PDB file of C-alpha atoms in Angstrom:
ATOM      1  CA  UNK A  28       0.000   0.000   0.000  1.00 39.00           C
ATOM      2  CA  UNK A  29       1.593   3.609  -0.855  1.00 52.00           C
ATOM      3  CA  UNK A  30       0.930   6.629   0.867  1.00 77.00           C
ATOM      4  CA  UNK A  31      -1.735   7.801  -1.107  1.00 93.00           C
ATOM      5  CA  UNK A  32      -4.928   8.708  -0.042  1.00 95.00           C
ATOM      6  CA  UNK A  33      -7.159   9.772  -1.682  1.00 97.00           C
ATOM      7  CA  UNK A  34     -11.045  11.045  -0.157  1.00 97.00           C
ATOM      8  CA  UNK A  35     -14.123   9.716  -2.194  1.00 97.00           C
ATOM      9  CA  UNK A  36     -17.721   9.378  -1.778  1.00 96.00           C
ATOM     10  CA  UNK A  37     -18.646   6.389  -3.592  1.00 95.00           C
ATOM     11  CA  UNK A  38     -21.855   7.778  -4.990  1.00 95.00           C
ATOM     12  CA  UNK A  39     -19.354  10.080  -7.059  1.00 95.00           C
ATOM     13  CA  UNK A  40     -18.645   9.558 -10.784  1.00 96.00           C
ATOM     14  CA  UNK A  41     -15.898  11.591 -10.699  1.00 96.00           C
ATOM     15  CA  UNK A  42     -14.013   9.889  -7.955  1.00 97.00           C
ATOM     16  CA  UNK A  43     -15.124   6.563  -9.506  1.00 96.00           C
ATOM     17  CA  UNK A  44     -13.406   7.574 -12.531  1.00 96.00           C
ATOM     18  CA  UNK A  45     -10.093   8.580 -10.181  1.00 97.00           C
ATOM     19  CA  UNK A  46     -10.122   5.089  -8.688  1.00 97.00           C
ATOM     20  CA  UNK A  47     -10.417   3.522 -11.912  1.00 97.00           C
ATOM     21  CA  UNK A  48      -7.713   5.462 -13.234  1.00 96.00           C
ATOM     22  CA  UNK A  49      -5.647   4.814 -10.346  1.00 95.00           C
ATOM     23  CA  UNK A  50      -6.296   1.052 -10.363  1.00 96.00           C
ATOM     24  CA  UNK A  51      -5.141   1.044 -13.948  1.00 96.00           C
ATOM     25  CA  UNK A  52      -1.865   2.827 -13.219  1.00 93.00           C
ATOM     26  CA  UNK A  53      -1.020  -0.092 -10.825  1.00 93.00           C
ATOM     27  CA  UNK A  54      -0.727   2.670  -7.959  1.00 91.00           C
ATOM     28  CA  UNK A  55      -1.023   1.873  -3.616  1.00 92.00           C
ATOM     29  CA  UNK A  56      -3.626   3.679  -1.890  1.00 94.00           C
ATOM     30  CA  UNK A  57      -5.538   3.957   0.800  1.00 95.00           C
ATOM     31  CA  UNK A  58      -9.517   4.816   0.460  1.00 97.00           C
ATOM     32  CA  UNK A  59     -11.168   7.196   2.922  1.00 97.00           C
ATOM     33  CA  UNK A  60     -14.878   7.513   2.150  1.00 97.00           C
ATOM     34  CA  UNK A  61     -14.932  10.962   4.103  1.00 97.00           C
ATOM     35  CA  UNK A  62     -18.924  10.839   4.541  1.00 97.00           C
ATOM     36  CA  UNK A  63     -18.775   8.132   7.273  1.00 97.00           C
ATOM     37  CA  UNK A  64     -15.219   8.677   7.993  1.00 97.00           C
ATOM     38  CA  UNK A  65     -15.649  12.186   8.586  1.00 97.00           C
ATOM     39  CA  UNK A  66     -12.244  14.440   8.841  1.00 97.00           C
ATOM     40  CA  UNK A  67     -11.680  16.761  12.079  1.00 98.00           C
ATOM     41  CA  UNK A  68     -11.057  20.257  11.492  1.00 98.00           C
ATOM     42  CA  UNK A  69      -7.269  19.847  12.209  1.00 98.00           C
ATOM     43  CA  UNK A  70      -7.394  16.598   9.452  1.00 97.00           C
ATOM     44  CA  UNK A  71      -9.142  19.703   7.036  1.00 98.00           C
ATOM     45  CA  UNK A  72      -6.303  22.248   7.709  1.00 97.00           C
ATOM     46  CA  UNK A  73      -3.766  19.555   7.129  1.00 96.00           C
ATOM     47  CA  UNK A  74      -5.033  19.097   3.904  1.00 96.00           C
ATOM     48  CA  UNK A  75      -5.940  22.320   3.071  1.00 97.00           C
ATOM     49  CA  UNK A  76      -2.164  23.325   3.558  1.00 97.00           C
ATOM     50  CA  UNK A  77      -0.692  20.726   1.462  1.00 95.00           C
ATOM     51  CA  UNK A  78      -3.595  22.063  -1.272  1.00 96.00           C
ATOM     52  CA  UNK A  79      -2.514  25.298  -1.096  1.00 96.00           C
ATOM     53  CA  UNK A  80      -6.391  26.281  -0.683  1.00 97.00           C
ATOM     54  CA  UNK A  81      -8.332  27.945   1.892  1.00 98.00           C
ATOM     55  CA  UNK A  82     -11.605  26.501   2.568  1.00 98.00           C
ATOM     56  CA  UNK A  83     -13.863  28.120   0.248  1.00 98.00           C
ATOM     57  CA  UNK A  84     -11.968  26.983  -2.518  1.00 97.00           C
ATOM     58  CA  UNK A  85     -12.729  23.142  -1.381  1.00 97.00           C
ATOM     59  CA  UNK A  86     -16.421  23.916  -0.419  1.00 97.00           C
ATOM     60  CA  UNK A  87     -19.428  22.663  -3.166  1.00 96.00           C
ATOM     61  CA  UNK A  88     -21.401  25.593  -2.422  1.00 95.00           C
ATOM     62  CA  UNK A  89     -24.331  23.992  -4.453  1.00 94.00           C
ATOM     63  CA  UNK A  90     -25.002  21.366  -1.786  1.00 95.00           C
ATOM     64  CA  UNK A  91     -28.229  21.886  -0.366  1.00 97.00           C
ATOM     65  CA  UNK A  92     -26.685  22.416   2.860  1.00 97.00           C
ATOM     66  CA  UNK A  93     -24.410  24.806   1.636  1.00 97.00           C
ATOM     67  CA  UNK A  94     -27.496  27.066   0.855  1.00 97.00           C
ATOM     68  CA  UNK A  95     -29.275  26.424   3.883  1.00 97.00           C
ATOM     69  CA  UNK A  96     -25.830  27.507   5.857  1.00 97.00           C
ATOM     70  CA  UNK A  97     -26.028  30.719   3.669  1.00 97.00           C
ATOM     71  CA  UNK A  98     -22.341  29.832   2.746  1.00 95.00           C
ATOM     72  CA  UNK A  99     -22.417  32.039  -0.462  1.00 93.00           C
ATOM     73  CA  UNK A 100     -22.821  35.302   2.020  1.00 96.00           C
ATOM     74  CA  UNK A 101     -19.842  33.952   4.488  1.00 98.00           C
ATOM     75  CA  UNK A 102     -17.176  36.290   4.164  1.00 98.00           C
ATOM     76  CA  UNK A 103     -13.856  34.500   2.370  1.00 98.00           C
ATOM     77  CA  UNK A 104     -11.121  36.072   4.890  1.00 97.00           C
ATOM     78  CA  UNK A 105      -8.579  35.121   7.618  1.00 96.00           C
ATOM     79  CA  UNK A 106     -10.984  35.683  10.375  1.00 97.00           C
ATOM     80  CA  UNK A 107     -13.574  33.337   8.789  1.00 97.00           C
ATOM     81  CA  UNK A 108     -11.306  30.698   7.708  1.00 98.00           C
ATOM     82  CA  UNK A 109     -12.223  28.786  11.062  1.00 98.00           C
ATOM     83  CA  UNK A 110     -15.809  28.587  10.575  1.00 98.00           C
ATOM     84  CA  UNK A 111     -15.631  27.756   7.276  1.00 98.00           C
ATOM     85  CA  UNK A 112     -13.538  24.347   8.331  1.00 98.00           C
ATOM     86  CA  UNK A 113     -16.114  23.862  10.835  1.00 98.00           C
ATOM     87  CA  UNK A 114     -18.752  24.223   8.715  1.00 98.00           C
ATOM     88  CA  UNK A 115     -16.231  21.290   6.076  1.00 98.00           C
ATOM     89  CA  UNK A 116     -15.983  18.912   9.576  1.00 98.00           C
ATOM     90  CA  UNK A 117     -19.626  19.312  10.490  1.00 98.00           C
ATOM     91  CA  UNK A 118     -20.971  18.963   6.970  1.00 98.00           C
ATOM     92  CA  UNK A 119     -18.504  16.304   4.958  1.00 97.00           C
ATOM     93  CA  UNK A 120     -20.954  16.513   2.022  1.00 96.00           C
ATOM     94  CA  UNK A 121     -19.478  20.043   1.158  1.00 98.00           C
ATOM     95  CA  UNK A 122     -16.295  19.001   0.780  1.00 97.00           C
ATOM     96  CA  UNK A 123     -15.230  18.879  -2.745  1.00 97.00           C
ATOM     97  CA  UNK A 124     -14.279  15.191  -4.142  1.00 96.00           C
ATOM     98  CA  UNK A 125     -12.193  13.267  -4.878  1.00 97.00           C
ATOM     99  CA  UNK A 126      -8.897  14.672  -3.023  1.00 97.00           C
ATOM    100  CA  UNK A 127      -6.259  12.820  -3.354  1.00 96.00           C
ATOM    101  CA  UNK A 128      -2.733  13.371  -0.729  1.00 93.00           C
ATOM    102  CA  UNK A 129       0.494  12.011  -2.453  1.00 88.00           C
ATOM    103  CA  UNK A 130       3.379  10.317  -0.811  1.00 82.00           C
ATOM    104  CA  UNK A 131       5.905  13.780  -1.349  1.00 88.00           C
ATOM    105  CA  UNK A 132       3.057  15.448   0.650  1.00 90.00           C
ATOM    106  CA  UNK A 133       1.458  16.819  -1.858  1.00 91.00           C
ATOM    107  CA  UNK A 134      -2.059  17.225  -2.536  1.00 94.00           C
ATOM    108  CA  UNK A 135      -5.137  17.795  -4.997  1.00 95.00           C
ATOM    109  CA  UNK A 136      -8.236  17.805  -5.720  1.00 96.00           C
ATOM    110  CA  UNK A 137      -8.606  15.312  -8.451  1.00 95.00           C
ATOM    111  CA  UNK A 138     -12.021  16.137 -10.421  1.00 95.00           C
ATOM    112  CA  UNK A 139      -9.794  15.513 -13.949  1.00 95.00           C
ATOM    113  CA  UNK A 140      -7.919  12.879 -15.164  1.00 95.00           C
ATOM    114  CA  UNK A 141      -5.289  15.119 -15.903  1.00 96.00           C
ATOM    115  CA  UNK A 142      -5.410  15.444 -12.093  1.00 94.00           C
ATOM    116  CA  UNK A 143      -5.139  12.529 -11.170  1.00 95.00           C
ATOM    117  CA  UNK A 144      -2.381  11.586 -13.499  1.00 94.00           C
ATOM    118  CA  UNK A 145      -0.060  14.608 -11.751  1.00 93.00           C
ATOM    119  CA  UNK A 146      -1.342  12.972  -7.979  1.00 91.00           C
ATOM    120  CA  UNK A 147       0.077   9.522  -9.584  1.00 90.00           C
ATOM    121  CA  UNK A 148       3.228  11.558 -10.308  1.00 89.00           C
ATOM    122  CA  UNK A 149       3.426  12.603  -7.011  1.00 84.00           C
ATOM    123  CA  UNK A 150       2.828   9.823  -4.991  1.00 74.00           C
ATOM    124  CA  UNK A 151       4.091   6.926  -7.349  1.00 58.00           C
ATOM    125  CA  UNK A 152       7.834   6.535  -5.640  1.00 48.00           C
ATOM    126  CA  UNK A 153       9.262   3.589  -5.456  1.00 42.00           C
ATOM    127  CA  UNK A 154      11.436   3.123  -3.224  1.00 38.00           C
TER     128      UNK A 154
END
């Protein structure tokens, strides 16, 4: 098993189509279906720093939930960043899919398969 991990809900096509792809490239990883194994907030800000992202950017703001949060009128800042992980750990299902953390620590969100191809050439090192 590599280091890979890579965050899908299994009623996604597009994280389907990453574990297809990675299956194919003959690449270790470990599965974490983030709905029932839901990430804490420290988990989210782990991954959020090897994204590069702030929370907004990882947050499907078309969820139902997401509108009946009012997420769209949350401000995007510094000050807010903490609620809006909150809101990511309370509510898994507005966490954008699949995301995939490579071995070099490294991380993305892999909705393409160009995507997932760079997260394979991140995390496929053989040692």
């Amino acid at each position: 098993m590599g280091a890979m991990e890579i965050w899908i809900n299994p009623a996604c096509s597009k994280c389907r189509s990453a574990i297809s792809l990675l299956d194919a490239e003959g690449v270790g990883y470990t599965v974490r279906r983030y709905l029932e194994d839901v990430p804490s907030e420290d988990e989210i800000r782990a991954v959020l720093g090897r994204l590069g992202l702030e929370p907004w950017d990882i947050t499907r703001t078309q969820e139902p939930v997401a509108k009946e949060l009012g997420l769209k009128d949350w401000a995007r800042d510094e000050d807010s960043r903490d609620r809006w992980i909150r809101a990511l750990s309370e509510h898994p299902k507005l966490i954008q899919r699949p995301i995939i953390t490579a071995d070099d620590g490294t991380a993305l969100v892999a909705r393409t398969e160009e995507a997932v191809r760079e997260a394979i050439g991140h995390g496929a090192t053989s040692g």
